[in-house]
Amino acid sequence: MVGALLIGFASPTYGALVVCLFVYSLGQHLFMPAASAIGMELAAEGQTGAAGQINVISNVAAIAAARWFLWGFNT
């Protein structure tokens, strides 16, 4: 989240943008493998399939957001 905010609000030069993008990418790459493990640990006994449902919802939300941004940039 910090990297995304820095990209939007604190990147007046190309070098600053690259640094902010690195911070954002680092956070994303740390979160991606941990998200499934956290979901499995927080699931109730016998309900570990719910973590997969959360991943589905996350993927659908990401696709919807990408389409929304694409629509916004094309109008």
JSON list of C-alpha atoms in Angstrom, two decimals:
[
{"chain": "A", "resi": 1, "resn": "MET", "atom": "CA", "xyz": [0.00, 0.00, 0.00]},
{"chain": "A", "resi": 2, "resn": "VAL", "atom": "CA", "xyz": [2.84, 2.36, 0.81]},
{"chain": "A", "resi": 3, "resn": "GLY", "atom": "CA", "xyz": [4.39, 1.80, -2.61]},
{"chain": "A", "resi": 4, "resn": "ALA", "atom": "CA", "xyz": [1.10, 2.47, -4.40]},
{"chain": "A", "resi": 5, "resn": "LEU", "atom": "CA", "xyz": [0.61, 5.71, -2.48]},
{"chain": "A", "resi": 6, "resn": "LEU", "atom": "CA", "xyz": [4.16, 6.79, -3.22]},
{"chain": "A", "resi": 7, "resn": "ILE", "atom": "CA", "xyz": [3.68, 6.11, -6.94]},
{"chain": "A", "resi": 8, "resn": "GLY", "atom": "CA", "xyz": [0.59, 8.29, -6.97]},
{"chain": "A", "resi": 9, "resn": "PHE", "atom": "CA", "xyz": [1.69, 11.16, -4.78]},
{"chain": "A", "resi": 10, "resn": "ALA", "atom": "CA", "xyz": [5.48, 11.26, -4.46]},
{"chain": "A", "resi": 11, "resn": "SER", "atom": "CA", "xyz": [7.01, 10.52, -7.84]},
{"chain": "A", "resi": 12, "resn": "PRO", "atom": "CA", "xyz": [7.82, 13.83, -9.54]},
{"chain": "A", "resi": 13, "resn": "THR", "atom": "CA", "xyz": [10.78, 12.36, -11.46]},
{"chain": "A", "resi": 14, "resn": "TYR", "atom": "CA", "xyz": [11.41, 9.12, -13.29]},
{"chain": "A", "resi": 15, "resn": "GLY", "atom": "CA", "xyz": [13.99, 7.99, -10.70]},
{"chain": "A", "resi": 16, "resn": "ALA", "atom": "CA", "xyz": [11.53, 8.53, -7.86]},
{"chain": "A", "resi": 17, "resn": "LEU", "atom": "CA", "xyz": [8.90, 6.61, -9.79]},
{"chain": "A", "resi": 18, "resn": "VAL", "atom": "CA", "xyz": [11.26, 3.65, -10.22]},
{"chain": "A", "resi": 19, "resn": "VAL", "atom": "CA", "xyz": [12.03, 3.59, -6.48]},
{"chain": "A", "resi": 20, "resn": "CYS", "atom": "CA", "xyz": [8.33, 3.78, -5.57]},
{"chain": "A", "resi": 21, "resn": "LEU", "atom": "CA", "xyz": [7.53, 1.05, -8.09]},
{"chain": "A", "resi": 22, "resn": "PHE", "atom": "CA", "xyz": [10.24, -1.13, -6.54]},
{"chain": "A", "resi": 23, "resn": "VAL", "atom": "CA", "xyz": [8.71, -0.67, -3.07]},
{"chain": "A", "resi": 24, "resn": "TYR", "atom": "CA", "xyz": [5.25, -1.51, -4.42]},
{"chain": "A", "resi": 25, "resn": "SER", "atom": "CA", "xyz": [6.52, -4.59, -6.26]},
{"chain": "A", "resi": 26, "resn": "LEU", "atom": "CA", "xyz": [8.41, -5.79, -3.20]},
{"chain": "A", "resi": 27, "resn": "GLY", "atom": "CA", "xyz": [5.27, -5.57, -1.09]},
{"chain": "A", "resi": 28, "resn": "GLN", "atom": "CA", "xyz": [3.19, -7.38, -3.70]},
{"chain": "A", "resi": 29, "resn": "HIS", "atom": "CA", "xyz": [5.71, -10.19, -4.06]},
{"chain": "A", "resi": 30, "resn": "LEU", "atom": "CA", "xyz": [5.87, -10.65, -0.29]},
{"chain": "A", "resi": 31, "resn": "PHE", "atom": "CA", "xyz": [2.09, -10.66, 0.05]},
{"chain": "A", "resi": 32, "resn": "MET", "atom": "CA", "xyz": [1.18, -13.02, -2.82]},
{"chain": "A", "resi": 33, "resn": "PRO", "atom": "CA", "xyz": [2.53, -16.29, -1.36]},
{"chain": "A", "resi": 34, "resn": "ALA", "atom": "CA", "xyz": [1.62, -15.33, 2.19]},
{"chain": "A", "resi": 35, "resn": "ALA", "atom": "CA", "xyz": [-2.06, -14.59, 1.42]},
{"chain": "A", "resi": 36, "resn": "SER", "atom": "CA", "xyz": [-3.01, -18.21, 0.76]},
{"chain": "A", "resi": 37, "resn": "ALA", "atom": "CA", "xyz": [-1.12, -19.46, 3.81]},
{"chain": "A", "resi": 38, "resn": "ILE", "atom": "CA", "xyz": [-2.80, -16.87, 6.03]},
{"chain": "A", "resi": 39, "resn": "GLY", "atom": "CA", "xyz": [-6.21, -17.84, 4.64]},
{"chain": "A", "resi": 40, "resn": "MET", "atom": "CA", "xyz": [-5.55, -21.51, 5.37]},
{"chain": "A", "resi": 41, "resn": "GLU", "atom": "CA", "xyz": [-4.41, -20.76, 8.92]},
{"chain": "A", "resi": 42, "resn": "LEU", "atom": "CA", "xyz": [-7.43, -18.58, 9.66]},
{"chain": "A", "resi": 43, "resn": "ALA", "atom": "CA", "xyz": [-9.96, -21.06, 8.25]},
{"chain": "A", "resi": 44, "resn": "ALA", "atom": "CA", "xyz": [-12.01, -23.03, 10.72]},
{"chain": "A", "resi": 45, "resn": "GLU", "atom": "CA", "xyz": [-11.36, -26.76, 11.08]},
{"chain": "A", "resi": 46, "resn": "GLY", "atom": "CA", "xyz": [-12.63, -28.54, 7.98]},
{"chain": "A", "resi": 47, "resn": "GLN", "atom": "CA", "xyz": [-13.31, -25.26, 6.14]},
{"chain": "A", "resi": 48, "resn": "THR", "atom": "CA", "xyz": [-9.97, -24.83, 4.39]},
{"chain": "A", "resi": 49, "resn": "GLY", "atom": "CA", "xyz": [-11.76, -24.68, 1.01]},
{"chain": "A", "resi": 50, "resn": "ALA", "atom": "CA", "xyz": [-13.02, -21.25, 2.01]},
{"chain": "A", "resi": 51, "resn": "ALA", "atom": "CA", "xyz": [-9.50, -19.92, 1.42]},
{"chain": "A", "resi": 52, "resn": "GLY", "atom": "CA", "xyz": [-9.88, -20.92, -2.23]},
{"chain": "A", "resi": 53, "resn": "GLN", "atom": "CA", "xyz": [-13.15, -19.03, -2.43]},
{"chain": "A", "resi": 54, "resn": "ILE", "atom": "CA", "xyz": [-11.40, -15.94, -1.11]},
{"chain": "A", "resi": 55, "resn": "ASN", "atom": "CA", "xyz": [-8.82, -16.28, -3.90]},
{"chain": "A", "resi": 56, "resn": "VAL", "atom": "CA", "xyz": [-11.63, -16.48, -6.47]},
{"chain": "A", "resi": 57, "resn": "ILE", "atom": "CA", "xyz": [-13.22, -13.32, -5.11]},
{"chain": "A", "resi": 58, "resn": "SER", "atom": "CA", "xyz": [-9.84, -11.57, -5.13]},
{"chain": "A", "resi": 59, "resn": "ASN", "atom": "CA", "xyz": [-9.18, -12.54, -8.75]},
{"chain": "A", "resi": 60, "resn": "VAL", "atom": "CA", "xyz": [-12.64, -11.44, -9.90]},
{"chain": "A", "resi": 61, "resn": "ALA", "atom": "CA", "xyz": [-12.17, -8.10, -8.12]},
{"chain": "A", "resi": 62, "resn": "ALA", "atom": "CA", "xyz": [-8.77, -7.62, -9.78]},
{"chain": "A", "resi": 63, "resn": "ILE", "atom": "CA", "xyz": [-10.26, -8.32, -13.23]},
{"chain": "A", "resi": 64, "resn": "ALA", "atom": "CA", "xyz": [-13.16, -5.94, -12.57]},
{"chain": "A", "resi": 65, "resn": "ALA", "atom": "CA", "xyz": [-10.78, -3.20, -11.40]},
{"chain": "A", "resi": 66, "resn": "ALA", "atom": "CA", "xyz": [-8.56, -3.65, -14.46]},
{"chain": "A", "resi": 67, "resn": "ARG", "atom": "CA", "xyz": [-11.57, -3.36, -16.77]},
{"chain": "A", "resi": 68, "resn": "TRP", "atom": "CA", "xyz": [-12.80, -0.30, -14.89]},
{"chain": "A", "resi": 69, "resn": "PHE", "atom": "CA", "xyz": [-9.41, 1.41, -15.23]},
{"chain": "A", "resi": 70, "resn": "LEU", "atom": "CA", "xyz": [-9.21, 0.45, -18.91]},
{"chain": "A", "resi": 71, "resn": "TRP", "atom": "CA", "xyz": [-12.64, 1.95, -19.49]},
{"chain": "A", "resi": 72, "resn": "GLY", "atom": "CA", "xyz": [-11.63, 5.08, -17.58]},
{"chain": "A", "resi": 73, "resn": "PHE", "atom": "CA", "xyz": [-8.48, 5.62, -19.63]},
{"chain": "A", "resi": 74, "resn": "ASN", "atom": "CA", "xyz": [-10.28, 5.05, -22.94]},
{"chain": "A", "resi": 75, "resn": "THR", "atom": "CA", "xyz": [-13.02, 7.63, -22.31]}
]
